[in-house]
Amino acid sequence: MSEVLRTVRLVLHPVSMRDHGALLTHWTGPLVRRHLFDDRVVTPVQVSEIIEASERDFATEGYGLWALRTVSPSPGGGAAAPGGPLAGVAGLSHHEGPLGHGVDVEILYSLEPDHWGRGLAAEASRAVLDYAFGVVGVHRITAEIDMANPASSEIALQLGMRRWREGPAGPDGAAYYAAERSRWIGSRRIVDVVP
C-alpha cells in the first residue's frame, strides 16, 4: 500500500521529521492557527508529537497526516514532480466525537494563505477521503469545523459531507460534518486523483 497520494496539482507525502521546520512555520502562522489550533501557538515539541502520532497512525491504522506540495511540470512533458515549499497539510486523525459520542476518524486540512481560494484544500481532501474509504476501508469520517470559518464548511459540503450531530451551534462553537464510505464510493467522487 503506497501512502504517497497524487492529484492533478498536488503530491501528498506522509509527514515526517524532515517536515518539522516547515510544519512549525505553517502551523504557527496566525491565519492558519486561528481555526486549526484555536489561535494557540504550537511549540516545536508539539509539532514533533503530532508528527510522531501521525507516523504511529500510519503504522497501525493505515492513515495519518500528509504534507502537501504543488507539482511542477517536468521538462520534456513527463510526469509532474513535487516542487516548492510546503503548501499545506491534509489528513486523518482520531478525535473525540462531539458531545462525547466516542472516537471518530476526523479529516483535517490547512493551507498556506497564498494557496487559499484555488480549490487545493478540496482537491487534497478528496484524495485523502478516497484513500481512507477505498484503500483503508474506514466507514465514516467526520470534520469539526469552527463556525467562524465558512470557507472550511464550504469545502466539507463540496466533498459531499453532511451536517451531523451538533448541539446549539456546536458544543464549542463548531459544526460537525460526516461522510460515509457507502455514500462516498457510490458517488464516484474520484476526480482529482492521479493513478
PDB file of C-alpha atoms in Angstrom:
ATOM      1  CA  MET A   1       0.000   0.000   0.000  1.00  0.00           C
ATOM      2  CA  SER A   2       1.516   3.301  -1.091  1.00  0.00           C
ATOM      3  CA  GLU A   3       0.868   6.184   1.243  1.00  0.00           C
ATOM      4  CA  VAL A   4       2.032   8.801  -1.267  1.00  0.00           C
ATOM      5  CA  LEU A   5      -1.016  10.344  -2.916  1.00  0.00           C
ATOM      6  CA  ARG A   6      -1.095  12.369  -6.114  1.00  0.00           C
ATOM      7  CA  THR A   7      -3.722  14.662  -7.537  1.00  0.00           C
ATOM      8  CA  VAL A   8      -3.678  16.815 -10.629  1.00  0.00           C
ATOM      9  CA  ARG A   9      -1.911  19.654  -8.795  1.00  0.00           C
ATOM     10  CA  LEU A  10      -0.542  18.133  -5.584  1.00  0.00           C
ATOM     11  CA  VAL A  11       1.691  15.415  -4.200  1.00  0.00           C
ATOM     12  CA  LEU A  12       0.832  14.307  -0.667  1.00  0.00           C
ATOM     13  CA  HIS A  13       3.603  12.634   1.358  1.00  0.00           C
ATOM     14  CA  PRO A  14       3.150  11.341   4.911  1.00  0.00           C
ATOM     15  CA  VAL A  15       4.583  13.954   7.283  1.00  0.00           C
ATOM     16  CA  SER A  16       7.961  13.120   8.795  1.00  0.00           C
ATOM     17  CA  MET A  17      10.571  14.818  10.936  1.00  0.00           C
ATOM     18  CA  ARG A  18      12.072  16.184   7.695  1.00  0.00           C
ATOM     19  CA  ASP A  19       8.947  18.390   7.516  1.00  0.00           C
ATOM     20  CA  HIS A  20       9.288  19.651  11.111  1.00  0.00           C
ATOM     21  CA  GLY A  21      10.557  23.154  10.327  1.00  0.00           C
ATOM     22  CA  ALA A  22       8.057  23.723   7.521  1.00  0.00           C
ATOM     23  CA  LEU A  23       5.181  22.418   9.668  1.00  0.00           C
ATOM     24  CA  LEU A  24       6.181  24.612  12.605  1.00  0.00           C
ATOM     25  CA  THR A  25       6.238  27.674  10.348  1.00  0.00           C
ATOM     26  CA  HIS A  26       2.921  26.702   8.729  1.00  0.00           C
ATOM     27  CA  TRP A  27       1.055  25.867  11.929  1.00  0.00           C
ATOM     28  CA  THR A  28       2.266  28.938  13.819  1.00  0.00           C
ATOM     29  CA  GLY A  29       1.197  31.346  11.070  1.00  0.00           C
ATOM     30  CA  PRO A  30      -1.608  33.484  12.532  1.00  0.00           C
ATOM     31  CA  LEU A  31      -4.059  32.881   9.678  1.00  0.00           C
ATOM     32  CA  VAL A  32      -3.579  29.101   9.810  1.00  0.00           C
ATOM     33  CA  ARG A  33      -3.574  28.593  13.579  1.00  0.00           C
ATOM     34  CA  ARG A  34      -6.675  30.788  14.044  1.00  0.00           C
ATOM     35  CA  HIS A  35      -9.007  27.928  13.111  1.00  0.00           C
ATOM     36  CA  LEU A  36      -6.759  24.888  13.330  1.00  0.00           C
ATOM     37  CA  PHE A  37      -5.406  25.395  16.860  1.00  0.00           C
ATOM     38  CA  ASP A  38      -7.938  27.880  18.267  1.00  0.00           C
ATOM     39  CA  ASP A  39      -5.297  30.594  17.790  1.00  0.00           C
ATOM     40  CA  ARG A  40      -2.823  28.879  20.138  1.00  0.00           C
ATOM     41  CA  VAL A  41       0.809  28.844  19.040  1.00  0.00           C
ATOM     42  CA  VAL A  42       2.080  25.263  18.834  1.00  0.00           C
ATOM     43  CA  THR A  43       5.565  24.597  20.136  1.00  0.00           C
ATOM     44  CA  PRO A  44       8.342  22.657  18.410  1.00  0.00           C
ATOM     45  CA  VAL A  45       7.746  19.833  20.894  1.00  0.00           C
ATOM     46  CA  GLN A  46       4.050  19.733  19.992  1.00  0.00           C
ATOM     47  CA  VAL A  47       4.910  19.591  16.278  1.00  0.00           C
ATOM     48  CA  SER A  48       7.223  16.640  16.992  1.00  0.00           C
ATOM     49  CA  GLU A  49       4.420  14.926  18.924  1.00  0.00           C
ATOM     50  CA  ILE A  50       1.952  15.484  16.051  1.00  0.00           C
ATOM     51  CA  ILE A  51       4.436  14.025  13.547  1.00  0.00           C
ATOM     52  CA  GLU A  52       5.128  11.022  15.817  1.00  0.00           C
ATOM     53  CA  ALA A  53       1.391  10.417  16.306  1.00  0.00           C
ATOM     54  CA  SER A  54       0.869  10.551  12.535  1.00  0.00           C
ATOM     55  CA  GLU A  55       3.691   8.070  11.936  1.00  0.00           C
ATOM     56  CA  ARG A  56       2.153   5.732  14.558  1.00  0.00           C
ATOM     57  CA  ASP A  57      -1.276   6.091  12.945  1.00  0.00           C
ATOM     58  CA  PHE A  58       0.130   5.206   9.514  1.00  0.00           C
ATOM     59  CA  ALA A  59       1.779   2.117  11.015  1.00  0.00           C
ATOM     60  CA  THR A  60      -1.295   0.945  12.946  1.00  0.00           C
ATOM     61  CA  GLU A  61      -4.326   2.413  11.163  1.00  0.00           C
ATOM     62  CA  GLY A  62      -3.071   2.992   7.612  1.00  0.00           C
ATOM     63  CA  TYR A  63      -3.630   6.753   7.682  1.00  0.00           C
ATOM     64  CA  GLY A  64      -2.265   9.947   9.201  1.00  0.00           C
ATOM     65  CA  LEU A  65      -1.260  13.421   8.034  1.00  0.00           C
ATOM     66  CA  TRP A  66       0.147  14.252   4.616  1.00  0.00           C
ATOM     67  CA  ALA A  67       2.348  17.228   3.694  1.00  0.00           C
ATOM     68  CA  LEU A  68       1.035  18.927   0.550  1.00  0.00           C
ATOM     69  CA  ARG A  69       3.346  20.201  -2.142  1.00  0.00           C
ATOM     70  CA  THR A  70       2.334  21.503  -5.527  1.00  0.00           C
ATOM     71  CA  VAL A  71       3.536  19.688  -8.622  1.00  0.00           C
ATOM     72  CA  SER A  72       5.545  21.336 -11.331  1.00  0.00           C
ATOM     73  CA  PRO A  73       5.585  20.073 -14.899  1.00  0.00           C
ATOM     74  CA  SER A  74       8.715  18.121 -15.655  1.00  0.00           C
ATOM     75  CA  PRO A  75      10.877  19.054 -18.622  1.00  0.00           C
ATOM     76  CA  GLY A  76      10.005  17.034 -21.682  1.00  0.00           C
ATOM     77  CA  GLY A  77       6.352  16.627 -20.690  1.00  0.00           C
ATOM     78  CA  GLY A  78       6.874  13.623 -18.382  1.00  0.00           C
ATOM     79  CA  ALA A  79       5.175  13.044 -15.055  1.00  0.00           C
ATOM     80  CA  ALA A  80       4.889  16.054 -12.789  1.00  0.00           C
ATOM     81  CA  ALA A  81       7.218  16.138  -9.805  1.00  0.00           C
ATOM     82  CA  PRO A  82       6.658  17.689  -6.357  1.00  0.00           C
ATOM     83  CA  GLY A  83       8.226  21.070  -6.112  1.00  0.00           C
ATOM     84  CA  GLY A  84       8.434  24.070  -3.918  1.00  0.00           C
ATOM     85  CA  PRO A  85       7.753  24.627  -0.274  1.00  0.00           C
ATOM     86  CA  LEU A  86       5.031  23.154   1.885  1.00  0.00           C
ATOM     87  CA  ALA A  87       1.617  24.237   0.583  1.00  0.00           C
ATOM     88  CA  GLY A  88      -0.317  22.783   3.496  1.00  0.00           C
ATOM     89  CA  VAL A  89      -1.399  19.638   5.313  1.00  0.00           C
ATOM     90  CA  ALA A  90      -4.315  17.248   4.959  1.00  0.00           C
ATOM     91  CA  GLY A  91      -5.023  14.008   6.695  1.00  0.00           C
ATOM     92  CA  LEU A  92      -6.886  11.949   9.225  1.00  0.00           C
ATOM     93  CA  SER A  93      -6.659  11.704  12.983  1.00  0.00           C
ATOM     94  CA  HIS A  94      -8.513  10.067  15.859  1.00  0.00           C
ATOM     95  CA  HIS A  95     -10.779  12.595  17.529  1.00  0.00           C
ATOM     96  CA  GLU A  96     -13.149  12.508  20.473  1.00  0.00           C
ATOM     97  CA  GLY A  97     -16.601  12.734  18.884  1.00  0.00           C
ATOM     98  CA  PRO A  98     -18.962  15.620  19.534  1.00  0.00           C
ATOM     99  CA  LEU A  99     -20.788  15.576  22.842  1.00  0.00           C
ATOM    100  CA  GLY A 100     -18.644  12.639  23.998  1.00  0.00           C
ATOM    101  CA  HIS A 101     -20.070  10.165  21.452  1.00  0.00           C
ATOM    102  CA  GLY A 102     -16.908   8.048  21.143  1.00  0.00           C
ATOM    103  CA  VAL A 103     -13.859   8.294  18.930  1.00  0.00           C
ATOM    104  CA  ASP A 104     -14.175   9.357  15.304  1.00  0.00           C
ATOM    105  CA  VAL A 105     -11.767   9.493  12.403  1.00  0.00           C
ATOM    106  CA  GLU A 106     -11.556  13.201  11.619  1.00  0.00           C
ATOM    107  CA  ILE A 107     -10.318  14.871   8.454  1.00  0.00           C
ATOM    108  CA  LEU A 108      -8.046  17.872   8.916  1.00  0.00           C
ATOM    109  CA  TYR A 109      -6.725  20.319   6.346  1.00  0.00           C
ATOM    110  CA  SER A 110      -4.851  23.586   6.283  1.00  0.00           C
ATOM    111  CA  LEU A 111      -3.231  25.608   3.539  1.00  0.00           C
ATOM    112  CA  GLU A 112      -0.734  28.401   3.398  1.00  0.00           C
ATOM    113  CA  PRO A 113      -2.733  31.602   2.824  1.00  0.00           C
ATOM    114  CA  ASP A 114      -1.132  32.199  -0.571  1.00  0.00           C
ATOM    115  CA  HIS A 115      -2.797  28.941  -1.734  1.00  0.00           C
ATOM    116  CA  TRP A 116      -6.299  29.832  -0.489  1.00  0.00           C
ATOM    117  CA  GLY A 117      -9.166  30.167  -2.939  1.00  0.00           C
ATOM    118  CA  ARG A 118      -7.759  27.815  -5.587  1.00  0.00           C
ATOM    119  CA  GLY A 119      -9.562  24.602  -4.622  1.00  0.00           C
ATOM    120  CA  LEU A 120      -6.431  22.880  -3.291  1.00  0.00           C
ATOM    121  CA  ALA A 121      -7.901  22.027   0.137  1.00  0.00           C
ATOM    122  CA  ALA A 122     -10.853  20.286  -1.505  1.00  0.00           C
ATOM    123  CA  GLU A 123      -8.550  18.540  -4.001  1.00  0.00           C
ATOM    124  CA  ALA A 124      -6.255  17.242  -1.253  1.00  0.00           C
ATOM    125  CA  SER A 125      -9.191  16.263   0.957  1.00  0.00           C
ATOM    126  CA  ARG A 126     -10.825  14.285  -1.871  1.00  0.00           C
ATOM    127  CA  ALA A 127      -7.588  12.322  -2.278  1.00  0.00           C
ATOM    128  CA  VAL A 128      -7.450  11.652   1.480  1.00  0.00           C
ATOM    129  CA  LEU A 129     -11.097  10.553   1.619  1.00  0.00           C
ATOM    130  CA  ASP A 130     -10.700   8.342  -1.441  1.00  0.00           C
ATOM    131  CA  TYR A 131      -7.656   6.684   0.148  1.00  0.00           C
ATOM    132  CA  ALA A 132      -9.387   6.272   3.522  1.00  0.00           C
ATOM    133  CA  PHE A 133     -12.600   4.836   2.106  1.00  0.00           C
ATOM    134  CA  GLY A 134     -11.170   2.910  -0.848  1.00  0.00           C
ATOM    135  CA  VAL A 135      -7.836   1.604   0.457  1.00  0.00           C
ATOM    136  CA  VAL A 136      -8.055   1.585   4.251  1.00  0.00           C
ATOM    137  CA  GLY A 137     -11.792   0.854   4.473  1.00  0.00           C
ATOM    138  CA  VAL A 138     -12.765   3.499   7.022  1.00  0.00           C
ATOM    139  CA  HIS A 139     -16.569   3.579   7.397  1.00  0.00           C
ATOM    140  CA  ARG A 140     -17.166   7.191   8.476  1.00  0.00           C
ATOM    141  CA  ILE A 141     -15.038  10.332   8.522  1.00  0.00           C
ATOM    142  CA  THR A 142     -16.035  13.447  10.397  1.00  0.00           C
ATOM    143  CA  ALA A 143     -14.999  17.082  10.328  1.00  0.00           C
ATOM    144  CA  GLU A 144     -15.199  19.537  13.216  1.00  0.00           C
ATOM    145  CA  ILE A 145     -15.353  22.998  11.704  1.00  0.00           C
ATOM    146  CA  ASP A 146     -15.077  26.304  13.520  1.00  0.00           C
ATOM    147  CA  MET A 147     -18.320  28.235  12.955  1.00  0.00           C
ATOM    148  CA  ALA A 148     -16.226  31.329  12.164  1.00  0.00           C
ATOM    149  CA  ASN A 149     -14.633  29.529   9.193  1.00  0.00           C
ATOM    150  CA  PRO A 150     -17.274  29.413   6.419  1.00  0.00           C
ATOM    151  CA  ALA A 151     -14.657  28.502   3.770  1.00  0.00           C
ATOM    152  CA  SER A 152     -13.961  25.245   5.593  1.00  0.00           C
ATOM    153  CA  SER A 153     -17.681  24.487   5.838  1.00  0.00           C
ATOM    154  CA  GLU A 154     -17.943  25.044   2.083  1.00  0.00           C
ATOM    155  CA  ILE A 155     -15.124  22.540   1.494  1.00  0.00           C
ATOM    156  CA  ALA A 156     -16.940  19.932   3.598  1.00  0.00           C
ATOM    157  CA  LEU A 157     -20.076  20.448   1.514  1.00  0.00           C
ATOM    158  CA  GLN A 158     -18.091  20.247  -1.746  1.00  0.00           C
ATOM    159  CA  LEU A 159     -16.755  16.901  -0.536  1.00  0.00           C
ATOM    160  CA  GLY A 160     -20.311  15.638  -0.083  1.00  0.00           C
ATOM    161  CA  MET A 161     -20.125  15.691   3.708  1.00  0.00           C
ATOM    162  CA  ARG A 162     -23.388  16.301   5.551  1.00  0.00           C
ATOM    163  CA  ARG A 163     -24.039  18.179   8.756  1.00  0.00           C
ATOM    164  CA  TRP A 164     -24.016  15.731  11.618  1.00  0.00           C
ATOM    165  CA  ARG A 165     -24.505  15.647  15.406  1.00  0.00           C
ATOM    166  CA  GLU A 166     -24.294  19.058  16.948  1.00  0.00           C
ATOM    167  CA  GLY A 167     -25.636  20.964  19.875  1.00  0.00           C
ATOM    168  CA  PRO A 168     -26.811  24.541  19.520  1.00  0.00           C
ATOM    169  CA  ALA A 169     -24.023  25.977  17.333  1.00  0.00           C
ATOM    170  CA  GLY A 170     -21.910  23.002  18.409  1.00  0.00           C
ATOM    171  CA  PRO A 171     -20.708  22.468  21.975  1.00  0.00           C
ATOM    172  CA  ASP A 172     -17.586  24.543  21.376  1.00  0.00           C
ATOM    173  CA  GLY A 173     -18.677  26.834  18.577  1.00  0.00           C
ATOM    174  CA  ALA A 174     -18.159  24.139  15.950  1.00  0.00           C
ATOM    175  CA  ALA A 175     -20.292  22.498  13.307  1.00  0.00           C
ATOM    176  CA  TYR A 176     -19.856  18.784  12.676  1.00  0.00           C
ATOM    177  CA  TYR A 177     -19.946  17.116   9.269  1.00  0.00           C
ATOM    178  CA  ALA A 178     -19.618  13.469   8.243  1.00  0.00           C
ATOM    179  CA  ALA A 179     -19.006  11.412   5.123  1.00  0.00           C
ATOM    180  CA  GLU A 180     -19.980   7.742   4.941  1.00  0.00           C
ATOM    181  CA  ARG A 181     -17.993   5.176   2.974  1.00  0.00           C
ATOM    182  CA  SER A 182     -21.015   3.677   1.216  1.00  0.00           C
ATOM    183  CA  ARG A 183     -22.221   7.060   0.005  1.00  0.00           C
ATOM    184  CA  TRP A 184     -18.685   8.143  -0.999  1.00  0.00           C
ATOM    185  CA  ILE A 185     -17.955   5.002  -3.008  1.00  0.00           C
ATOM    186  CA  GLY A 186     -21.383   5.233  -4.661  1.00  0.00           C
ATOM    187  CA  SER A 187     -20.869   8.865  -5.652  1.00  0.00           C
ATOM    188  CA  ARG A 188     -17.709   8.161  -7.701  1.00  0.00           C
ATOM    189  CA  ARG A 189     -16.104  11.396  -6.443  1.00  0.00           C
ATOM    190  CA  ILE A 190     -12.683  10.241  -7.582  1.00  0.00           C
ATOM    191  CA  VAL A 191     -11.998  13.138  -9.962  1.00  0.00           C
ATOM    192  CA  ASP A 192      -8.694  14.687  -8.899  1.00  0.00           C
ATOM    193  CA  VAL A 193      -6.660  11.620  -8.012  1.00  0.00           C
ATOM    194  CA  VAL A 194      -3.960  10.629 -10.481  1.00  0.00           C
ATOM    195  CA  PRO A 195      -3.085   6.909 -10.695  1.00  0.00           C
TER     196      PRO A 195
END
